[in-house]
mmCIF file of C-alpha atoms and ligand atoms in Angstrom:
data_model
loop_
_atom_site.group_PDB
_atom_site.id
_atom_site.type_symbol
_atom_site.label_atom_id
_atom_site.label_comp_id
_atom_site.label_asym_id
_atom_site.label_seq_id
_atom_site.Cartn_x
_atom_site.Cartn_y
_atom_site.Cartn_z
ATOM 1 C CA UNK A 1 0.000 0.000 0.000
ATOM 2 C CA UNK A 2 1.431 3.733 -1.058
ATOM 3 C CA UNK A 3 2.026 5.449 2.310
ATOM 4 C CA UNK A 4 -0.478 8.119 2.924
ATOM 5 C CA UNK A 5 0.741 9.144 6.339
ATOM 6 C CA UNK A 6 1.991 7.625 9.479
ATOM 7 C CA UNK A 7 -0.666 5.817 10.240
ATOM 8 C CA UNK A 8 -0.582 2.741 7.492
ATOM 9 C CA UNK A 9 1.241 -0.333 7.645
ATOM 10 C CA UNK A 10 2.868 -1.212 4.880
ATOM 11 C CA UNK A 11 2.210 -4.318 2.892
ATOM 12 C CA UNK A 12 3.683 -4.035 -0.280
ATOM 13 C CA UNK A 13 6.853 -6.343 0.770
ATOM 14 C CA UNK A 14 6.241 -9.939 -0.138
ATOM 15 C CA UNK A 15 7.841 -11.184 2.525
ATOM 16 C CA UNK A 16 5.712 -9.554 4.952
ATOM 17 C CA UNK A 17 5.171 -11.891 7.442
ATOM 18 C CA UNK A 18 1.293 -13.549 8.310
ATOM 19 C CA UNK A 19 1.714 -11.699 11.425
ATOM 20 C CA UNK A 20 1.462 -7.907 9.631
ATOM 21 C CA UNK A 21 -0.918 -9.337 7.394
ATOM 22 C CA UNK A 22 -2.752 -10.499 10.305
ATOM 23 C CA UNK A 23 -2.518 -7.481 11.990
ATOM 24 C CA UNK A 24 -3.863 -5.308 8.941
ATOM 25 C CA UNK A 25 -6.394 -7.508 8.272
ATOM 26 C CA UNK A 26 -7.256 -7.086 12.084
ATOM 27 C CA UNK A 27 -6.896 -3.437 11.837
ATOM 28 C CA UNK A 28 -9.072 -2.901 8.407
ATOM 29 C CA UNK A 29 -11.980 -4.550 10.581
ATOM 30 C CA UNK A 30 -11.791 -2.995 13.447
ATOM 31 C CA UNK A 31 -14.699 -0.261 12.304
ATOM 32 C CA UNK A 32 -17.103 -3.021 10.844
ATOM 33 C CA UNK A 33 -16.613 -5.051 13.690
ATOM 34 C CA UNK A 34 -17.836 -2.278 15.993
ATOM 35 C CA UNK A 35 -20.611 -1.825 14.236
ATOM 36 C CA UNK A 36 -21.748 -5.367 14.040
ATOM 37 C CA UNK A 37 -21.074 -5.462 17.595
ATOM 38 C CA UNK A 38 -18.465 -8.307 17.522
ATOM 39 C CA UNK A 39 -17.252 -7.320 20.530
ATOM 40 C CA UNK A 40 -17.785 -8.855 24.311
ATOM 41 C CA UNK A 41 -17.103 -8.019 27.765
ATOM 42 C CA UNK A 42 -16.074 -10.479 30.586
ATOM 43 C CA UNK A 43 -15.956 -9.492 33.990
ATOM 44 C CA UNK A 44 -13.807 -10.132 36.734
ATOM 45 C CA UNK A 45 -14.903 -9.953 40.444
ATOM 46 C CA UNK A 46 -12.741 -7.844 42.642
ATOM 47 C CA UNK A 47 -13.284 -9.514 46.266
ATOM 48 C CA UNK A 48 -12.612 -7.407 49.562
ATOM 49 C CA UNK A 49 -9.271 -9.181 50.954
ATOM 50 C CA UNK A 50 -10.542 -8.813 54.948
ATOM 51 C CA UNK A 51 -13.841 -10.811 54.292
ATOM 52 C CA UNK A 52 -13.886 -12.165 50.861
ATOM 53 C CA UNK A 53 -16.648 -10.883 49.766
ATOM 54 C CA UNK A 54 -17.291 -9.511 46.077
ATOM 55 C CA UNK A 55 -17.090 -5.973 45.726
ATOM 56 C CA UNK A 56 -17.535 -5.501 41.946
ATOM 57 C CA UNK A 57 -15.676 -6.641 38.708
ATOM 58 C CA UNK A 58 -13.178 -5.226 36.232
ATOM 59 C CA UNK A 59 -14.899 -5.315 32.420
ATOM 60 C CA UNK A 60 -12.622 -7.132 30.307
ATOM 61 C CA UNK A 61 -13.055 -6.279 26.435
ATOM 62 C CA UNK A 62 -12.595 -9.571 23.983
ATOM 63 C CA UNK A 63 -13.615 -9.545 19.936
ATOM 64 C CA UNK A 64 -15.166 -12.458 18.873
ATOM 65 C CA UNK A 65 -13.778 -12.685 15.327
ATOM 66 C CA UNK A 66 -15.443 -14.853 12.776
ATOM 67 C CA UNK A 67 -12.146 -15.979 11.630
ATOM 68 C CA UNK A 68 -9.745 -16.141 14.231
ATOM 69 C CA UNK A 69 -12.336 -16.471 17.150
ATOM 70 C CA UNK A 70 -11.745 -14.872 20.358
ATOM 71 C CA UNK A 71 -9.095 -12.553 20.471
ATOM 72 C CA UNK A 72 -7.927 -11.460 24.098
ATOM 73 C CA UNK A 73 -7.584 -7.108 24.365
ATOM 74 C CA UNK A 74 -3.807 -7.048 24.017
ATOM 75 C CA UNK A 75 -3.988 -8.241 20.218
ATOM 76 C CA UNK A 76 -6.582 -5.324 19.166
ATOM 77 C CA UNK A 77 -6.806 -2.674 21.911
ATOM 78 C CA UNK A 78 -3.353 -1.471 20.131
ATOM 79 C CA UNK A 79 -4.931 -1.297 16.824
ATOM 80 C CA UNK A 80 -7.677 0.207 17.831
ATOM 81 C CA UNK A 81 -5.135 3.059 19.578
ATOM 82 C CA UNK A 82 -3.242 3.617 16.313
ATOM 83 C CA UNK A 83 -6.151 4.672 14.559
ATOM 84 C CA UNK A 84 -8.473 6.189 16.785
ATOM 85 C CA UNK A 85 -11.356 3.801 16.754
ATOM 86 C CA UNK A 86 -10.664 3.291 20.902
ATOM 87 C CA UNK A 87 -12.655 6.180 21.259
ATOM 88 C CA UNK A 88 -15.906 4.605 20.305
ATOM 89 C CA UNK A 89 -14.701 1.386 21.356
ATOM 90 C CA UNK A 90 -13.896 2.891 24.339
ATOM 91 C CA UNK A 91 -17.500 4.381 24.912
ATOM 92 C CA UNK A 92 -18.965 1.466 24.144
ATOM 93 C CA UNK A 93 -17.597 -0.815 26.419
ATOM 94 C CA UNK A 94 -18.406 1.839 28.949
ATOM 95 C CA UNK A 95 -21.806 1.785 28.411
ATOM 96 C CA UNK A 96 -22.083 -2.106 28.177
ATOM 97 C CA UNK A 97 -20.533 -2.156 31.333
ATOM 98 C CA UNK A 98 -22.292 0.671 33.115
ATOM 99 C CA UNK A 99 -25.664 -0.865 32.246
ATOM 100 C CA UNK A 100 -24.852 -4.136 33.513
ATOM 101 C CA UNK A 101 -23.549 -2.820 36.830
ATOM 102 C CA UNK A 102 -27.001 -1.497 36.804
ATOM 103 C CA UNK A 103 -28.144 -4.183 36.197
ATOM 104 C CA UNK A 104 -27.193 -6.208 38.307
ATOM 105 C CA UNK A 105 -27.731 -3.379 41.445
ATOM 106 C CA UNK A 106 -31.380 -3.988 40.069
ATOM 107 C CA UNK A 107 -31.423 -7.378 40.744
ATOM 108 C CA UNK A 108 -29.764 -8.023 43.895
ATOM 109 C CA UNK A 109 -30.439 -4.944 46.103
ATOM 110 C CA UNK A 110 -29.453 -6.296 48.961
ATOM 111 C CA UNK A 111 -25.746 -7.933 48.070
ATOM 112 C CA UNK A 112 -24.780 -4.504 48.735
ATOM 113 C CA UNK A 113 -22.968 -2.305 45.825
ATOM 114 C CA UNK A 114 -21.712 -3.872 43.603
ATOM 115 C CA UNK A 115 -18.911 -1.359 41.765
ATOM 116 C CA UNK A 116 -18.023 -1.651 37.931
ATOM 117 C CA UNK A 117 -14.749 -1.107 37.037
ATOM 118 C CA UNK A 118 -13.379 0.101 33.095
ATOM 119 C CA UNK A 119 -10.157 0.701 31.946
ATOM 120 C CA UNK A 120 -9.678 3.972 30.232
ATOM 121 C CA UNK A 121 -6.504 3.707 27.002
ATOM 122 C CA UNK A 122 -4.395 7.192 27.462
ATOM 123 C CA UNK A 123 -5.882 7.826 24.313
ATOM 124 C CA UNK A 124 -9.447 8.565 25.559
ATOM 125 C CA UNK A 125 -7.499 11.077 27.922
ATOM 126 C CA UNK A 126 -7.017 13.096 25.281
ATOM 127 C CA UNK A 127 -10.458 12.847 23.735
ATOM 128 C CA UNK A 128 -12.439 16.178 24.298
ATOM 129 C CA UNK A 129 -16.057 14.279 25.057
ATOM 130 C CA UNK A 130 -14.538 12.102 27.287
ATOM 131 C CA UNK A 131 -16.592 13.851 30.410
ATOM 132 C CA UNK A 132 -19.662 14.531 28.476
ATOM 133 C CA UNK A 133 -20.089 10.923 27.105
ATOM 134 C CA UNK A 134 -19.455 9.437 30.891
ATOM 135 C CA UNK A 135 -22.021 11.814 32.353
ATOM 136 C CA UNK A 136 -24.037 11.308 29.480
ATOM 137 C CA UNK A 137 -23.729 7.168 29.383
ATOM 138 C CA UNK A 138 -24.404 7.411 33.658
ATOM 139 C CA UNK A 139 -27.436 9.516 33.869
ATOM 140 C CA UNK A 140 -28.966 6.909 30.856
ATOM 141 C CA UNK A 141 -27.979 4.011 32.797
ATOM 142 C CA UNK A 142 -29.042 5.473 36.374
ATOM 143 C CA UNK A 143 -25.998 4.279 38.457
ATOM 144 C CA UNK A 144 -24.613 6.546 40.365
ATOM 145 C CA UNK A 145 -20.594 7.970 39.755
ATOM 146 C CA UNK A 146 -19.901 6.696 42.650
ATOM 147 C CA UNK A 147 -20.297 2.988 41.475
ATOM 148 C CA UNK A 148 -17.707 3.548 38.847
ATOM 149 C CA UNK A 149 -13.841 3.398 38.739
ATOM 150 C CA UNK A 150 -11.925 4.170 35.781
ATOM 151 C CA UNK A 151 -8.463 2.531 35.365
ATOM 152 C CA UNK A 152 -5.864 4.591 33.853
ATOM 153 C CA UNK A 153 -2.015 3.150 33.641
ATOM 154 C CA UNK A 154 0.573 4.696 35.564
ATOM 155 C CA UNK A 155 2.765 5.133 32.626
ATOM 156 C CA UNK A 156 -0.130 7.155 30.878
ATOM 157 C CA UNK A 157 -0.220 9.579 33.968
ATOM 158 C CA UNK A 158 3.484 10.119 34.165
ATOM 159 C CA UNK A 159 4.436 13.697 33.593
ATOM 160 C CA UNK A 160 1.039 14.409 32.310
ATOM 161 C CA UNK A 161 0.209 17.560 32.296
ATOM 162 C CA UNK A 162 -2.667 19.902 33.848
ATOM 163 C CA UNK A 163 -4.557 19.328 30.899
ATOM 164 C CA UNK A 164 -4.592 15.426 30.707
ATOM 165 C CA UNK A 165 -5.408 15.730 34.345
ATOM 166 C CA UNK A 166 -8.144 17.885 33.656
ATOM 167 C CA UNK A 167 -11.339 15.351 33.094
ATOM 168 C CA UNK A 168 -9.747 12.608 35.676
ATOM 169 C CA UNK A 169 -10.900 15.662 38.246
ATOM 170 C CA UNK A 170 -13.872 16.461 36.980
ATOM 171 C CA UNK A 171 -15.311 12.579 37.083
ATOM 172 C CA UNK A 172 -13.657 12.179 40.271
ATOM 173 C CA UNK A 173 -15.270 15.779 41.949
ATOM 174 C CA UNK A 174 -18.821 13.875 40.328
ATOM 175 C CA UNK A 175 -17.577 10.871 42.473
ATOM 176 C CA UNK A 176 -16.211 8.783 39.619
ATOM 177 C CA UNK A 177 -13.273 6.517 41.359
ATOM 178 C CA UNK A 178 -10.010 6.718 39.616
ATOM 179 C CA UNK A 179 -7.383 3.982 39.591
ATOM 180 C CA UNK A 180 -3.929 4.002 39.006
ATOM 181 C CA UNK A 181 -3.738 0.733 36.871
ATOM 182 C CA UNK A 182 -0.449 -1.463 36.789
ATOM 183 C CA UNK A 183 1.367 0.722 39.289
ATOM 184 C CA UNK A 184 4.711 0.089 40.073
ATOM 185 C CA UNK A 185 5.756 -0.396 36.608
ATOM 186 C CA UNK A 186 6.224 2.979 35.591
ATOM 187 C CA UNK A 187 8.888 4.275 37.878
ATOM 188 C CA UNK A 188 6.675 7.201 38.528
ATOM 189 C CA UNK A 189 7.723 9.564 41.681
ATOM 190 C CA UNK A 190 5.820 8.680 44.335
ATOM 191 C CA UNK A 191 5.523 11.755 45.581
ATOM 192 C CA UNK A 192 3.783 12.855 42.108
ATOM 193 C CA UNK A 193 1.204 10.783 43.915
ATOM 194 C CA UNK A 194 -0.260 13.809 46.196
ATOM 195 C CA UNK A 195 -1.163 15.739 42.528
ATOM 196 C CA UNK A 196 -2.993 12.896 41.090
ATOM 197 C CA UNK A 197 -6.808 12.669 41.388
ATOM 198 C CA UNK A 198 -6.794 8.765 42.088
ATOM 199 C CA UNK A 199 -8.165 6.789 45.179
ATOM 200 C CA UNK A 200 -7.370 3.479 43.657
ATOM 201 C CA UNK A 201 -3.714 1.997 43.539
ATOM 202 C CA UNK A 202 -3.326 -1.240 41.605
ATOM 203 C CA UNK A 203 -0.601 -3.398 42.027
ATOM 204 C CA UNK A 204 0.893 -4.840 38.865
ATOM 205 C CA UNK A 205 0.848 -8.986 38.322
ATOM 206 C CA UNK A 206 4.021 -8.319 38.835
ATOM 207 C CA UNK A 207 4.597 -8.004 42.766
ATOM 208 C CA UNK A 208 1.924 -10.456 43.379
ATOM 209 C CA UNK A 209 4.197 -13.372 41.003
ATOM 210 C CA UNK A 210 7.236 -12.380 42.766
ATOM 211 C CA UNK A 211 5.127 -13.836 46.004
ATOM 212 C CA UNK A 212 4.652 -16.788 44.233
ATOM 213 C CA UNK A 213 8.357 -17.916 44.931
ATOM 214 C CA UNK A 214 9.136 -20.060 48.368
ATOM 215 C CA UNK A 215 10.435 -18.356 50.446
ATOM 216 C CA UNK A 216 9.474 -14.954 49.366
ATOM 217 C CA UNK A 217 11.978 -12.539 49.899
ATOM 218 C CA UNK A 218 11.786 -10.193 52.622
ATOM 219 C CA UNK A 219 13.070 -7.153 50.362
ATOM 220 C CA UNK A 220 9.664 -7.953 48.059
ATOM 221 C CA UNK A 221 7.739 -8.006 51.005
ATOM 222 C CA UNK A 222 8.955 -4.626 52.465
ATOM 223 C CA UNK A 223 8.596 -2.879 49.389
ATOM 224 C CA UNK A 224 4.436 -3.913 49.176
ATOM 225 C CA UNK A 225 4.611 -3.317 52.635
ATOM 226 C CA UNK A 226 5.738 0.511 52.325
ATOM 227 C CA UNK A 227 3.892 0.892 49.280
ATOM 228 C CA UNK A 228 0.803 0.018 51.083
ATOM 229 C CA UNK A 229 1.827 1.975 53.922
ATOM 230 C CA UNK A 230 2.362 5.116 51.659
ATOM 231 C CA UNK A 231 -1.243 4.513 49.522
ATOM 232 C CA UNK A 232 -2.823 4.738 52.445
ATOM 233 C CA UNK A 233 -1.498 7.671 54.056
ATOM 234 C CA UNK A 234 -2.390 9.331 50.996
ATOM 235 C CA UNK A 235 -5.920 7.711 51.454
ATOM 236 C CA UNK A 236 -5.596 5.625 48.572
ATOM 237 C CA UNK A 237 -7.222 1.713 48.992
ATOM 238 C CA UNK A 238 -5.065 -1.068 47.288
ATOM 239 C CA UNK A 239 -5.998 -3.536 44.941
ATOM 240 C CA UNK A 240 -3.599 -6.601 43.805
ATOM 241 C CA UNK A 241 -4.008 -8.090 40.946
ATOM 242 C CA UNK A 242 -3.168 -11.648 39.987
ATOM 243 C CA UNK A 243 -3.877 -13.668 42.719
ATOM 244 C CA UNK A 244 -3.930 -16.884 42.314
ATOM 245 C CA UNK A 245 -3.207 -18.590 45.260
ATOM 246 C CA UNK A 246 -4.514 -18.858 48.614
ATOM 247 C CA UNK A 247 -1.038 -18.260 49.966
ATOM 248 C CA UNK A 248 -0.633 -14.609 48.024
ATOM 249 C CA UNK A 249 -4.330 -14.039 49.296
ATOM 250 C CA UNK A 250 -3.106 -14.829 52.885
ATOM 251 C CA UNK A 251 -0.073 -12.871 52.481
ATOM 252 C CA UNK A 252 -1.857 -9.466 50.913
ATOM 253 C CA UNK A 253 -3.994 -9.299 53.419
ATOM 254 C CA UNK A 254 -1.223 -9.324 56.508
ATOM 255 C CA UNK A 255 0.751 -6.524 54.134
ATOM 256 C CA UNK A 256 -3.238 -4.510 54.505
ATOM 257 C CA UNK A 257 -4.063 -4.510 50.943
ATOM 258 C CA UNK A 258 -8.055 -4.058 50.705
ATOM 259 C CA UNK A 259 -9.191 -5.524 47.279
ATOM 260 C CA UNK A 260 -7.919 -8.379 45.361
ATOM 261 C CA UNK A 261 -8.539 -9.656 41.997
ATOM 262 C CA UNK A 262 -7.125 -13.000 40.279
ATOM 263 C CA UNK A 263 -7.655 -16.383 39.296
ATOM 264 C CA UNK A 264 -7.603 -17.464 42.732
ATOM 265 C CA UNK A 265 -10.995 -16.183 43.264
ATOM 266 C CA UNK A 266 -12.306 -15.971 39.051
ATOM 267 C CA UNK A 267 -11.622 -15.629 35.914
ATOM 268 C CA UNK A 268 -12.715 -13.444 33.460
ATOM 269 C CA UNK A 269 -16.533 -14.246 32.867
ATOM 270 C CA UNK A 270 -19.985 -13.540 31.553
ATOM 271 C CA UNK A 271 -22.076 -11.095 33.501
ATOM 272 C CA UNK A 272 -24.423 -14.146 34.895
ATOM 273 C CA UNK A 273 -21.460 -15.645 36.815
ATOM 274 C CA UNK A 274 -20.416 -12.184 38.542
ATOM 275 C CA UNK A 275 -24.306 -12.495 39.775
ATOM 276 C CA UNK A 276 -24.092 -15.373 40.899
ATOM 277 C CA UNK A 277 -20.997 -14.995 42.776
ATOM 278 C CA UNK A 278 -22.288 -12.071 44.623
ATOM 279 C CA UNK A 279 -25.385 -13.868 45.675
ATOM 280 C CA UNK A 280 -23.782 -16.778 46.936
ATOM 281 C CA UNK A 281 -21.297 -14.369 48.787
ATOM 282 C CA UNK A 282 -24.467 -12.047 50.488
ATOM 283 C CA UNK A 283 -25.970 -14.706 51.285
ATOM 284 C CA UNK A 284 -23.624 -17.575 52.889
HETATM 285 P P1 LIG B 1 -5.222 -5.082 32.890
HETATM 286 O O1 LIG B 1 -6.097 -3.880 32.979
HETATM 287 O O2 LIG B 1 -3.985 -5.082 33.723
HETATM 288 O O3 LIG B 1 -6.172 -6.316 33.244
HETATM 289 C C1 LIG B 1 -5.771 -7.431 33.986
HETATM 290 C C2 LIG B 1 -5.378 -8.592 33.077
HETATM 291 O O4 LIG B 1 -4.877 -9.650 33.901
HETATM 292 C C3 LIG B 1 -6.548 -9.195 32.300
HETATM 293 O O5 LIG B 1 -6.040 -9.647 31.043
HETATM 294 C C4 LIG B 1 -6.940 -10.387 33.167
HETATM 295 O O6 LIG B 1 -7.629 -11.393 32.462
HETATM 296 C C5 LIG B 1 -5.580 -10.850 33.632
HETATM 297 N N1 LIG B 1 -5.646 -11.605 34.886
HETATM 298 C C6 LIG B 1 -6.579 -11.518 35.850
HETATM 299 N N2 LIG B 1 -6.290 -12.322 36.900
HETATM 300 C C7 LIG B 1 -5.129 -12.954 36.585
HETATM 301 C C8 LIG B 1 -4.316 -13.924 37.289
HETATM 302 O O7 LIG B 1 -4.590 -14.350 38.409
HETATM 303 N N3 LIG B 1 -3.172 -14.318 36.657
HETATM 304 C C9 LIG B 1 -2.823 -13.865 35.433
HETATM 305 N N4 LIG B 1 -1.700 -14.337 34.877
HETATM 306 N N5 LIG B 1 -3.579 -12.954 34.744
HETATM 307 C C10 LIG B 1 -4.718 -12.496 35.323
HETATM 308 P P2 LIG B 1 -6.840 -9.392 29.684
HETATM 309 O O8 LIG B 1 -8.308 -9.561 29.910
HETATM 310 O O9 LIG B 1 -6.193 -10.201 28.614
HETATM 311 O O10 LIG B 1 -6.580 -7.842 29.418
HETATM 312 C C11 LIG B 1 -5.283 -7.391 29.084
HETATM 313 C C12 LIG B 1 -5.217 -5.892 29.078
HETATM 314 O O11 LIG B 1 -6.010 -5.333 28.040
HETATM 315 C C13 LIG B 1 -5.753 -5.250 30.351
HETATM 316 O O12 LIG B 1 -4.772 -5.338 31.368
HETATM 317 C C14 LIG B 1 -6.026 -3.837 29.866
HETATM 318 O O13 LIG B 1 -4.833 -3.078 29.883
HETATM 319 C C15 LIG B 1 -6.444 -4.068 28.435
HETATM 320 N N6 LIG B 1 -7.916 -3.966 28.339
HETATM 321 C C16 LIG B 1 -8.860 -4.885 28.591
HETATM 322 N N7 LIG B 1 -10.105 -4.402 28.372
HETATM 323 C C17 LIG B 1 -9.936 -3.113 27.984
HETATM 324 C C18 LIG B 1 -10.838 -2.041 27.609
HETATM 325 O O14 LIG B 1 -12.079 -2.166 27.626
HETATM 326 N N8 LIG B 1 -10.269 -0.850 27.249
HETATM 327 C C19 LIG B 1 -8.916 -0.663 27.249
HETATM 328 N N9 LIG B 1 -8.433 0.534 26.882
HETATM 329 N N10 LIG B 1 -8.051 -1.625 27.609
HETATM 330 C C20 LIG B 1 -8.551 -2.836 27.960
HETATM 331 CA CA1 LIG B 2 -7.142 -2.703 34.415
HETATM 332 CA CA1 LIG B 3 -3.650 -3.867 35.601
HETATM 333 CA CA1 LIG B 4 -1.564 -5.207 33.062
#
């Protein structure tokens, strides 16, 4: 293909691997696929770590393909980046998931809250309706800010500006929860912390695997410890995310993290399960 900007891949070379191929043949139907709604969400509980109840879930975005079948976020949510269609993708899985956290307040009243979380690509940051469409998608749903946490990475917040930081406080003065999302990869100041509108630190996979070895080592340890220690004197909560042990469970919880999500508990699934896990949780 002639180059029209910096947005094409290029697949004039004939020895362009299946892999380009595959990913702009993923790319080219990326808008049709929206609009046939090809597109899924699973959901993952997040369970308080003191009591182990269910607190919510984490939408998880998947594309059912009708070639390749389902395709897991991390092969299309870059596509969908580098050419702007995570904007609408973006919105819609927002909405999906808003009106099934609705939905599911609806139906089990007295299981307590259940929140919905929804990661937000940098991308979206930068997207002018991104306030309007979330106040716009909540009032038509009915659930309140407050049930709703938006995930944004670390390494998108880094050095951003006044500007980028701009709609995170406005949803969070409506009540909308904001989450720092795989923190503790970014090498991001902690002390940048203070500026940030979050009240959600996430843990990356990555400290919870290094408490997969035996013995864990004590340095590991002290560094979740402080971590914790520092969220919360900023009044942060702390989720960790990849659990999948009871041992890691057992562990998080003496280092005070609040919220825990991981195999352990679930993975990933449809909207009925997340119901039923709730229910089962309010009322055993
Ligand atoms: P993430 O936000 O860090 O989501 C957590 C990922 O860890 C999910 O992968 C989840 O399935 C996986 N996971 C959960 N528990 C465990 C565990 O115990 N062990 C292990 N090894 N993995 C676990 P998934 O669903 O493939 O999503 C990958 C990434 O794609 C997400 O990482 C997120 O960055 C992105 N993503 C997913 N949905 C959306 C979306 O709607 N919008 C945007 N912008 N990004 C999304
Ligand atoms: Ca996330
Ligand atoms: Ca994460
Ligand atoms: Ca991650």
């Amino acid at each position: 293909a002639k180059s029209a900007g910096g947005n094409r891949y290029e697949i004039a070379d004939p020895e362009a691997d299946a892999r380009t191929i595959t990913r702009y043949g993923l790319t080219t139907a990326l808008p049709t696929a929206l609009a046939r709604e090809e597109f899924f969400i699973e959901y993952q509980p997040l369970v308080n770590l003191a009591d182990g109840s269910v607190r919510g879930a984490e939408a998880l975005v998947r594309w059912s393909h009708p070639q390749h079948g389902t395709l897991s976020p991390d092969r299309f949510i870059p596509l969908a980046e580098h050419t702007g269609l995570i904007v609408p993708l973006g919105r819609w899985v927002l909405d999906q998931a808003v009106r099934q956290a609705r939905e599911w307040e609806e139906r089990h009243a007295d299981a307590g809250p259940l929140r919905i979380n929804v990661n937000l690509s940098p991308h979206q940051l930068h997207y002018p309706g991104l306030v309007s469409d979330t106040v716009e998608i909540l009032q038509r749903s009915g659930l309140s800010p407050g049930s709703l946490c938006l995930e944004v990475t670390e390494s998108a917040l880094i050095g951003a500006d006044d500007d980028l930081l701009k709609p995170l406080r406005r949803l969070a003065e409506m009540g909308v929860d904001i989450a720092l999302d795989d923190f503790g990869t970014g090498y991001s100041n902690l002390a940048n912390l203070r500026r940030l509108p979050v009240s959600v630190l996430k843990l990356d996979r990555s400290f919870t695997q290094g408490m997969q070895r035996f013995p864990v080592d004590p340095v590991d340890l002290r560094i979740v410890e402080g971590i914790v220690g520092l969220a919360h004197s900023l009044d942060l909560s702390v989720t960790v995310e990849g659990v999948e042990t009871g041992a890691q469970a057992d562990q998080l919880r003496e280092l005070g993290c609040d919220t825990a999500q991981g195999w352990y508990y679930a993975r990933p699934g449809p909207p009925d399960r997340l119901h039923e896990l709730a229910l089962v949780d309010a009322v055993g």
